[in-house]
Amino acid sequence: MRLILLGPPGAGKGTQAQRLVEKHGIVQLSTGDMLRAAAKAGTPIGLRAKDIMARGELVPDEVVVTIVSDRVDEADARNGFILDGFPRTVPQAVALDRMLKEKGLKLDAVIDLKVDLSILQERIESRIADAKARGGPLRSDDDPEILKKRIEAYRTQNPALVDYYQRLDTLKSVDGMAPIPEVASAIDRALGATGL
Ligand code: ADP
């Protein structure tokens, strides 16, 4: 099964992706995680991405497209994958289509987690405060001002992306405001409806 999970920062993509990974024996490909790992490892791509991410801006399309393409070729992705955080722009979606075609792979569904953007800032700020209180790990972009930019990047890019997948008839919208188990059931229903 090959899926895309769309949704703003703090929409619960990671939580839902993790459940789908366990349920379907597929891997989660999070471009954010991949870029942070590359930055930590000090690879050329990572070094390029590090400051951009810290500012809450988008990394150039060709950088993310390359890391996704390489990752999809790895053995553990053969059974399927769930893309989380990619594509974020229409050019990335077009590049993904081309890439999958070249690899002889097909996308099964695109799930769009719909969340009220006005509550996101609050939700993530409390997640940041919790992590701080617990002395847990914080990301360099876990900062209220940067967060505003990340949400703004989403607000700018997402409508065209949703449009793109709507036209291809692969889009399933799910209410991301409901409690986690309900969102999970709604995703299952949406996937069931596509015959997966
Ligand atoms: P969030 O969804 O919480 O903002 P991510 O972990 O998905 O966080 O992404 C963190 C950062 O990594 C983004 O703000 C951006 O700089 C970079 N990034 C991740 N995925 C992409 C992408 N597909 N295109 C461009 N930049 C990306």
XYZ file of N, CA and C and ligand atoms in Angstrom:
615
model
N 0.834 -1.190 0.000
C 0.000 0.000 0.000
C 0.879 1.255 0.000
N 0.536 2.173 -0.876
C 1.320 3.429 -0.935
C 0.401 4.622 -0.730
N 0.673 5.334 0.357
C -0.216 6.417 0.762
C 0.527 7.725 0.933
N -0.247 8.800 0.840
C 0.258 10.119 1.209
C -0.638 10.636 2.323
N -0.029 11.191 3.348
C -0.788 11.810 4.422
C -0.523 13.305 4.370
N -1.583 14.065 4.056
C -1.448 15.518 3.998
C -2.056 16.129 5.257
N -1.502 17.235 5.692
C -2.070 17.919 6.852
C -1.060 18.898 7.406
N -1.550 19.915 8.109
C -0.642 20.937 8.638
C 0.231 20.406 9.767
N 1.259 21.175 10.156
C 2.063 20.788 11.321
C 1.126 20.642 12.516
N 1.299 19.595 13.292
C 0.473 19.417 14.488
C -0.876 18.787 14.223
N -1.101 18.298 13.009
C -2.398 17.699 12.675
C -2.512 16.267 13.182
N -1.405 15.707 13.650
C -1.430 14.328 14.126
C -1.029 13.344 13.048
N -0.305 13.840 12.044
C 0.126 12.957 10.944
C 1.014 11.827 11.471
N 1.949 12.189 12.348
C 2.895 11.196 12.881
C 2.174 10.076 13.610
N 1.211 10.444 14.463
C 0.458 9.456 15.250
C -0.300 8.508 14.325
N -0.995 9.063 13.350
C -1.796 8.242 12.443
C -0.889 7.403 11.532
N 0.209 7.992 11.107
C 1.132 7.258 10.232
C 1.672 6.037 10.964
N 2.035 6.223 12.249
C 2.597 5.126 13.024
C 1.622 3.960 13.120
N 0.344 4.279 13.286
C -0.664 3.221 13.392
C -0.819 2.483 12.054
N -0.782 3.231 10.972
C -0.922 2.611 9.645
C 0.273 1.723 9.331
N 1.448 2.155 9.817
C 2.674 1.377 9.630
C 2.500 -0.005 10.263
N 2.003 -0.004 11.521
C 1.842 -1.272 12.234
C 0.748 -2.127 11.610
N -0.326 -1.476 11.227
C -1.476 -2.208 10.695
C -1.177 -2.843 9.333
N -0.448 -2.139 8.492
C -0.287 -2.605 7.116
C 1.122 -3.094 6.781
N 2.026 -3.051 7.770
C 3.398 -3.521 7.522
C 4.112 -2.709 6.452
N 3.862 -1.397 6.493
C 4.538 -0.513 5.545
C 5.478 0.407 6.324
N 6.271 1.207 5.645
C 7.181 2.112 6.362
C 6.691 3.559 6.251
N 7.028 4.332 7.272
C 6.678 5.754 7.268
C 7.870 6.539 6.732
N 7.644 7.281 5.687
C 8.718 8.110 5.141
C 8.388 9.567 5.446
N 8.999 10.084 6.487
C 8.764 11.475 6.874
C 9.930 12.321 6.380
N 9.631 13.253 5.477
C 10.733 14.068 4.936
C 11.358 14.917 6.041
N 10.531 15.368 7.009
C 11.080 16.137 8.131
C 12.116 15.304 8.886
N 11.751 14.048 9.215
C 12.691 13.174 9.937
C 13.941 12.903 9.103
N 13.734 12.669 7.803
C 14.889 12.362 6.938
C 15.842 13.552 6.865
N 15.247 14.749 6.750
C 16.092 15.953 6.661
C 16.823 16.204 7.980
N 16.117 15.978 9.097
C 16.770 16.179 10.404
C 17.890 15.163 10.592
N 17.674 13.923 10.138
C 18.731 12.897 10.247
C 19.926 13.293 9.388
N 19.644 13.807 8.180
C 20.738 14.216 7.275
C 21.505 15.394 7.880
N 20.769 16.308 8.538
C 21.428 17.468 9.158
C 22.340 17.005 10.290
N 21.831 16.053 11.070
C 22.595 15.542 12.207
C 23.852 14.821 11.737
N 23.695 14.075 10.634
C 24.826 13.312 10.100
C 25.815 14.217 9.360
N 25.397 15.453 9.097
C 26.302 16.410 8.430
C 26.524 16.115 6.952
N 25.565 15.448 6.292
C 25.703 15.193 4.848
C 25.507 16.522 4.098
N 25.948 16.601 2.821
C 25.776 17.851 2.071
C 24.316 18.308 2.031
N 23.388 17.371 1.796
C 21.958 17.716 1.785
C 21.531 18.231 3.157
N 22.003 17.551 4.181
C 21.632 17.922 5.543
C 22.116 19.311 5.897
N 23.336 19.606 5.505
C 23.903 20.923 5.822
C 23.117 22.022 5.115
N 22.685 21.721 3.878
C 21.917 22.688 3.102
C 20.549 22.929 3.747
N 19.980 21.846 4.272
C 18.612 21.925 4.789
C 18.524 22.502 6.201
N 19.602 22.355 6.953
C 19.562 22.659 8.389
C 19.050 24.072 8.704
N 19.652 25.081 8.094
C 19.268 26.465 8.415
C 17.881 26.793 7.889
N 17.549 26.222 6.714
C 16.224 26.459 6.129
C 15.153 25.933 7.080
N 15.377 24.732 7.603
C 14.405 24.135 8.529
C 14.303 24.959 9.799
N 15.443 25.413 10.305
C 15.428 26.184 11.552
C 14.638 27.483 11.374
N 14.579 27.978 10.138
C 13.812 29.211 9.879
C 12.335 28.924 9.611
N 11.971 27.653 9.473
C 10.577 27.290 9.208
C 10.206 27.437 7.744
N 11.225 27.562 6.879
C 10.949 27.692 5.435
C 11.017 26.326 4.766
N 10.616 26.280 3.489
C 10.638 24.997 2.781
C 11.992 24.768 2.125
N 12.469 23.550 2.258
C 13.710 23.113 1.620
C 13.431 23.012 0.114
N 14.418 23.320 -0.755
C 14.143 23.262 -2.204
C 13.585 21.907 -2.648
N 12.659 21.969 -3.607
C 11.982 20.761 -4.075
C 12.957 19.663 -4.479
N 14.024 20.037 -5.234
C 14.887 18.964 -5.765
C 15.608 18.223 -4.637
N 15.817 18.897 -3.511
C 16.488 18.248 -2.380
C 15.583 17.169 -1.784
N 14.313 17.533 -1.513
C 13.415 16.549 -0.911
C 13.054 15.440 -1.900
N 12.902 15.800 -3.156
C 12.556 14.789 -4.161
C 13.665 13.727 -4.219
N 14.909 14.167 -4.169
C 16.029 13.223 -4.214
C 16.040 12.306 -2.993
N 15.852 12.868 -1.805
C 15.912 11.972 -0.642
C 14.739 10.993 -0.620
N 13.577 11.437 -1.088
C 12.426 10.523 -1.113
C 12.681 9.406 -2.123
N 13.175 9.775 -3.296
C 13.416 8.776 -4.339
C 14.409 7.714 -3.848
N 15.488 8.152 -3.208
C 16.484 7.201 -2.689
C 15.873 6.298 -1.622
N 15.046 6.896 -0.787
C 14.469 6.128 0.324
C 13.469 5.083 -0.189
N 12.701 5.454 -1.224
C 11.706 4.531 -1.785
C 12.392 3.295 -2.384
N 13.641 3.464 -2.823
C 14.389 2.349 -3.414
C 14.895 1.350 -2.376
N 14.871 1.723 -1.108
C 15.407 0.812 -0.089
C 14.479 -0.386 0.114
N 15.095 -1.504 0.540
C 14.374 -2.780 0.598
C 13.129 -2.716 1.486
N 13.211 -2.026 2.611
C 12.081 -2.044 3.551
C 10.855 -1.283 3.031
N 11.012 -0.537 1.957
C 9.880 0.222 1.413
C 9.163 -0.571 0.320
N 9.645 -1.787 0.061
C 9.104 -2.566 -1.063
C 7.641 -2.941 -0.854
N 7.292 -3.183 0.419
C 5.926 -3.594 0.738
C 4.947 -2.415 0.722
N 5.488 -1.210 0.671
C 4.634 -0.021 0.663
C 5.140 1.019 1.629
N 4.567 2.199 1.535
C 5.020 3.289 2.403
C 3.925 4.322 2.576
N 4.121 5.121 3.609
C 3.235 6.246 3.823
C 4.100 7.496 3.867
N 3.833 8.377 2.948
C 4.609 9.617 2.872
C 3.998 10.638 3.812
N 4.827 11.182 4.675
C 4.366 12.134 5.683
C 5.227 13.394 5.542
N 4.591 14.490 5.134
C 5.355 15.736 4.953
C 5.832 15.931 3.526
N 5.436 15.033 2.666
C 5.807 15.105 1.247
C 4.701 14.472 0.422
N 4.279 15.041 -0.687
C 4.711 16.330 -1.233
C 4.070 17.508 -0.486
N 4.747 18.620 -0.499
C 4.232 19.829 0.151
C 3.884 20.890 -0.885
N 4.322 20.713 -2.109
C 4.041 21.683 -3.173
C 3.594 20.914 -4.418
N 2.938 21.619 -5.338
C 2.501 20.949 -6.577
C 3.715 20.436 -7.372
N 4.793 21.218 -7.535
C 5.953 20.657 -8.252
C 6.470 19.360 -7.605
N 6.407 19.280 -6.264
C 6.825 18.030 -5.607
C 5.862 16.899 -5.951
N 4.561 17.218 -6.040
C 3.563 16.196 -6.387
C 3.788 15.696 -7.809
N 4.105 16.625 -8.706
C 4.366 16.260 -10.103
C 5.621 15.383 -10.173
N 6.658 15.789 -9.423
C 7.909 15.009 -9.407
C 7.660 13.618 -8.835
N 6.792 13.533 -7.814
C 6.478 12.228 -7.211
C 5.777 11.330 -8.227
N 4.826 11.884 -8.953
C 4.122 11.104 -9.979
C 5.112 10.531 -10.991
N 6.010 11.395 -11.430
C 6.999 10.967 -12.425
C 7.902 9.867 -11.843
N 8.331 10.099 -10.601
C 9.222 9.153 -9.935
C 8.575 7.783 -9.783
N 7.315 7.758 -9.350
C 6.632 6.483 -9.132
C 6.434 5.757 -10.459
N 6.108 6.520 -11.486
C 5.920 5.944 -12.814
C 7.222 5.268 -13.280
N 8.322 5.976 -13.093
C 9.629 5.427 -13.492
C 9.969 4.157 -12.733
N 9.515 4.102 -11.479
C 9.822 2.928 -10.658
C 8.760 1.841 -10.840
N 7.724 2.126 -11.630
C 6.653 1.154 -11.857
C 5.750 0.989 -10.646
N 5.604 2.047 -9.842
C 4.785 1.981 -8.628
C 3.542 2.858 -8.768
N 2.505 2.508 -7.995
C 1.266 3.268 -8.064
C 0.852 3.741 -6.677
N 0.314 4.944 -6.640
C -0.183 5.508 -5.388
C -1.596 4.971 -5.150
N -1.904 4.549 -3.906
C -3.239 4.022 -3.642
C -4.211 5.083 -3.148
N -3.736 5.967 -2.270
C -4.651 6.991 -1.746
C -3.882 8.168 -1.175
N -4.546 9.306 -1.173
C -4.019 10.516 -0.537
C -5.024 10.905 0.540
N -4.570 10.917 1.783
C -5.465 11.267 2.884
C -5.158 12.685 3.348
N -6.183 13.516 3.334
C -6.013 14.908 3.739
C -6.625 15.088 5.127
N -5.772 15.287 6.116
C -6.259 15.515 7.485
C -6.647 16.974 7.635
N -7.921 17.195 7.822
C -8.427 18.572 7.904
C -8.440 19.045 9.355
N -7.734 20.127 9.594
C -7.652 20.671 10.947
C -7.861 22.176 10.896
N -8.559 22.684 11.900
C -8.777 24.120 12.011
C -7.429 24.793 12.326
N -6.942 25.590 11.385
C -5.598 26.159 11.541
C -5.483 27.064 12.765
N -6.625 27.671 13.178
C -6.539 28.610 14.296
C -6.203 27.912 15.618
N -6.539 26.615 15.737
C -6.212 25.946 17.010
C -4.827 25.279 16.983
N -4.233 25.240 15.791
C -2.953 24.541 15.678
C -1.858 25.172 16.511
N -1.786 26.504 16.399
C -0.741 27.228 17.113
C -0.788 26.828 18.602
N -2.035 26.846 19.152
C -2.241 26.503 20.559
C -1.799 25.067 20.845
N -2.252 24.163 19.967
C -1.967 22.742 20.149
C -0.451 22.500 20.187
N 0.247 23.097 19.233
C 1.689 22.820 19.165
C 2.436 23.555 20.277
N 1.970 24.750 20.620
C 2.645 25.454 21.716
C 2.542 24.641 23.004
N 1.396 23.981 23.219
C 1.294 23.193 24.454
C 2.155 21.926 24.339
N 2.294 21.406 23.115
C 3.177 20.249 22.931
C 4.631 20.658 23.253
N 5.012 21.862 22.826
C 6.366 22.358 23.088
C 6.570 22.563 24.597
N 5.559 23.163 25.247
C 5.667 23.412 26.689
C 5.792 22.089 27.455
N 5.011 21.078 27.032
C 5.077 19.747 27.662
C 6.468 19.157 27.543
N 7.009 19.226 26.329
C 8.335 18.650 26.073
C 9.381 19.363 26.941
N 9.244 20.679 27.038
C 10.186 21.467 27.860
C 10.083 21.035 29.325
N 8.839 20.907 29.812
C 8.617 20.554 31.214
C 9.211 19.183 31.531
N 9.121 18.284 30.563
C 9.635 16.925 30.777
C 11.127 16.845 30.501
N 11.694 17.948 30.032
C 13.109 17.940 29.658
C 13.327 17.098 28.414
N 12.245 16.895 27.653
C 12.304 16.047 26.450
C 12.973 16.770 25.293
N 13.174 16.062 24.194
C 13.882 16.660 23.060
C 13.022 17.718 22.351
N 13.641 18.805 21.982
C 12.956 19.859 21.236
C 13.631 20.011 19.879
N 12.832 20.341 18.852
C 13.391 20.606 17.524
C 13.758 22.074 17.434
N 14.695 22.374 16.541
C 15.124 23.773 16.440
C 13.994 24.657 15.909
N 12.994 24.037 15.246
C 11.870 24.837 14.750
C 10.663 24.775 15.693
N 10.837 24.195 16.882
C 9.781 24.192 17.886
C 9.826 25.506 18.650
N 9.324 26.523 18.019
C 9.375 27.860 18.578
C 8.142 28.595 18.038
N 7.407 29.331 18.889
C 6.133 29.908 18.451
C 6.217 30.748 17.174
N 7.268 31.536 17.028
C 7.381 32.400 15.836
C 7.644 31.581 14.577
N 8.531 30.591 14.711
C 8.857 29.713 13.576
C 7.622 28.889 13.201
N 6.906 28.502 14.220
C 5.695 27.723 14.009
C 4.709 28.487 13.129
N 4.571 29.779 13.398
C 3.693 30.611 12.574
C 4.109 30.512 11.118
N 5.412 30.519 10.875
C 5.897 30.435 9.486
C 5.609 29.071 8.882
N 5.731 28.022 9.701
C 5.448 26.670 9.186
C 3.964 26.541 8.822
N 3.111 27.095 9.663
C 1.670 27.040 9.362
C 1.368 27.887 8.121
N 2.049 29.027 8.017
C 1.851 29.917 6.874
C 2.297 29.225 5.576
N 3.405 28.502 5.634
C 3.880 27.772 4.447
C 2.825 26.758 4.019
N 2.211 26.121 5.005
C 1.149 25.160 4.722
C -0.056 25.858 4.084
N -0.455 26.991 4.705
C -1.618 27.725 4.213
C -1.414 28.158 2.756
N -0.198 28.517 2.417
C 0.102 28.972 1.064
C 0.087 27.826 0.059
N 0.683 26.697 0.455
C 0.910 25.616 -0.515
C -0.234 24.618 -0.614
N -0.946 24.394 0.507
C -1.864 23.252 0.544
C -3.046 23.279 -0.417
N -3.739 24.428 -0.599
C -4.927 24.390 -1.465
C -4.632 23.872 -2.879
N -3.536 24.298 -3.457
C -3.200 23.850 -4.817
C -2.901 22.351 -4.836
N -2.284 21.891 -3.752
C -1.930 20.470 -3.652
C -3.196 19.608 -3.548
N -4.124 20.071 -2.705
C -5.395 19.365 -2.534
C -6.157 19.338 -3.866
N -6.125 20.460 -4.549
C -6.740 20.573 -5.867
C -6.172 19.557 -6.845
N -4.861 19.454 -6.820
C -4.135 18.556 -7.711
C -4.613 17.112 -7.508
N -4.686 16.681 -6.235
C -5.074 15.294 -5.980
C -6.575 15.079 -6.152
N -7.340 16.139 -5.937
C -8.779 16.024 -6.157
C -9.041 15.735 -7.637
N -8.296 16.425 -8.450
C -8.478 16.247 -9.893
C -8.085 14.841 -10.327
N -7.074 14.269 -9.655
C -6.655 12.903 -9.990
C -7.569 11.863 -9.338
N -8.522 12.372 -8.514
C -9.494 11.494 -7.874
C -8.872 10.526 -6.869
N -7.786 10.933 -6.225
C -7.151 10.048 -5.238
C -7.318 10.600 -3.829
N -7.999 11.739 -3.690
C -8.047 12.417 -2.396
C -9.185 11.931 -1.501
N -8.829 11.657 -0.236
C -9.831 11.308 0.783
C -9.681 12.304 1.914
N -10.726 13.071 2.206
C -10.644 14.031 3.304
C -11.120 13.405 4.598
N -10.357 13.641 5.667
C -10.700 13.094 6.976
C -10.647 14.224 7.999
N -11.636 14.262 8.910
C -11.669 15.294 9.938
C -10.600 14.994 10.998
N -9.562 15.828 11.020
C -8.450 15.616 11.946
C -8.681 16.232 13.315
N -9.876 16.820 13.543
C -10.155 17.472 14.828
C -10.732 16.477 15.847
N -11.185 15.340 15.392
C -11.795 14.350 16.276
C -10.707 13.690 17.143
N -11.120 12.981 18.227
C -10.125 12.261 19.036
C -9.351 11.240 18.189
N -8.120 10.937 18.618
C -7.216 10.082 17.828
C -7.871 8.783 17.313
N -8.577 7.999 18.192
C -9.153 6.740 17.678
C -10.205 6.978 16.593
N -10.928 8.096 16.722
C -11.951 8.383 15.704
C -11.329 8.772 14.368
N -10.237 9.520 14.458
C -9.525 9.881 13.228
C -9.013 8.591 12.576
N -8.486 7.686 13.418
C -7.966 6.414 12.913
C -9.059 5.630 12.192
N -10.255 5.559 12.794
C -11.359 4.820 12.160
C -11.768 5.475 10.855
N -11.794 6.812 10.858
C -12.193 7.523 9.636
C -11.181 7.249 8.512
N -9.910 7.152 8.870
C -8.889 6.840 7.853
C -9.117 5.419 7.323
N -9.382 4.485 8.239
C -9.645 3.103 7.818
C -10.839 3.036 6.870
N -11.884 3.784 7.234
C -13.075 3.793 6.364
C -12.731 4.362 4.994
N -11.946 5.448 4.996
C -11.570 6.077 3.718
C -10.753 5.098 2.875
N -9.867 4.348 3.526
C -9.058 3.379 2.778
C -9.903 2.215 2.310
N -10.840 1.808 3.174
C -11.764 0.730 2.800
C -12.550 1.107 1.572
N -12.926 2.360 1.529
C -13.717 2.853 0.402
C -12.926 2.828 -0.899
N -11.586 2.785 -0.781
C -10.788 2.720 -2.009
C -10.476 1.250 -2.332
N -11.006 0.334 -1.523
C -10.812 -1.084 -1.799
C -9.502 -1.635 -1.272
N -8.861 -0.919 -0.304
C -7.576 -1.402 0.229
C -7.779 -2.239 1.493
P 5.999 19.953 10.478
O 5.027 19.256 9.599
O 5.712 19.772 11.930
O 6.216 21.387 10.104
P 8.180 18.335 9.365
O 8.984 17.483 10.261
O 7.282 17.671 8.398
O 7.411 19.300 10.343
O 9.126 19.345 8.559
C 10.046 20.173 9.204
C 10.758 21.057 8.183
O 11.445 20.243 7.229
C 9.842 21.946 7.347
O 9.489 23.139 8.000
C 10.719 22.175 6.108
O 11.725 23.121 6.353
C 11.393 20.825 5.917
N 10.615 19.948 5.018
C 10.040 18.755 5.355
N 9.420 18.212 4.305
C 9.572 19.079 3.267
C 9.145 19.114 1.915
N 8.402 18.115 1.389
N 9.503 20.172 1.150
C 10.228 21.174 1.639
N 10.668 21.219 2.902
C 10.351 20.192 3.726
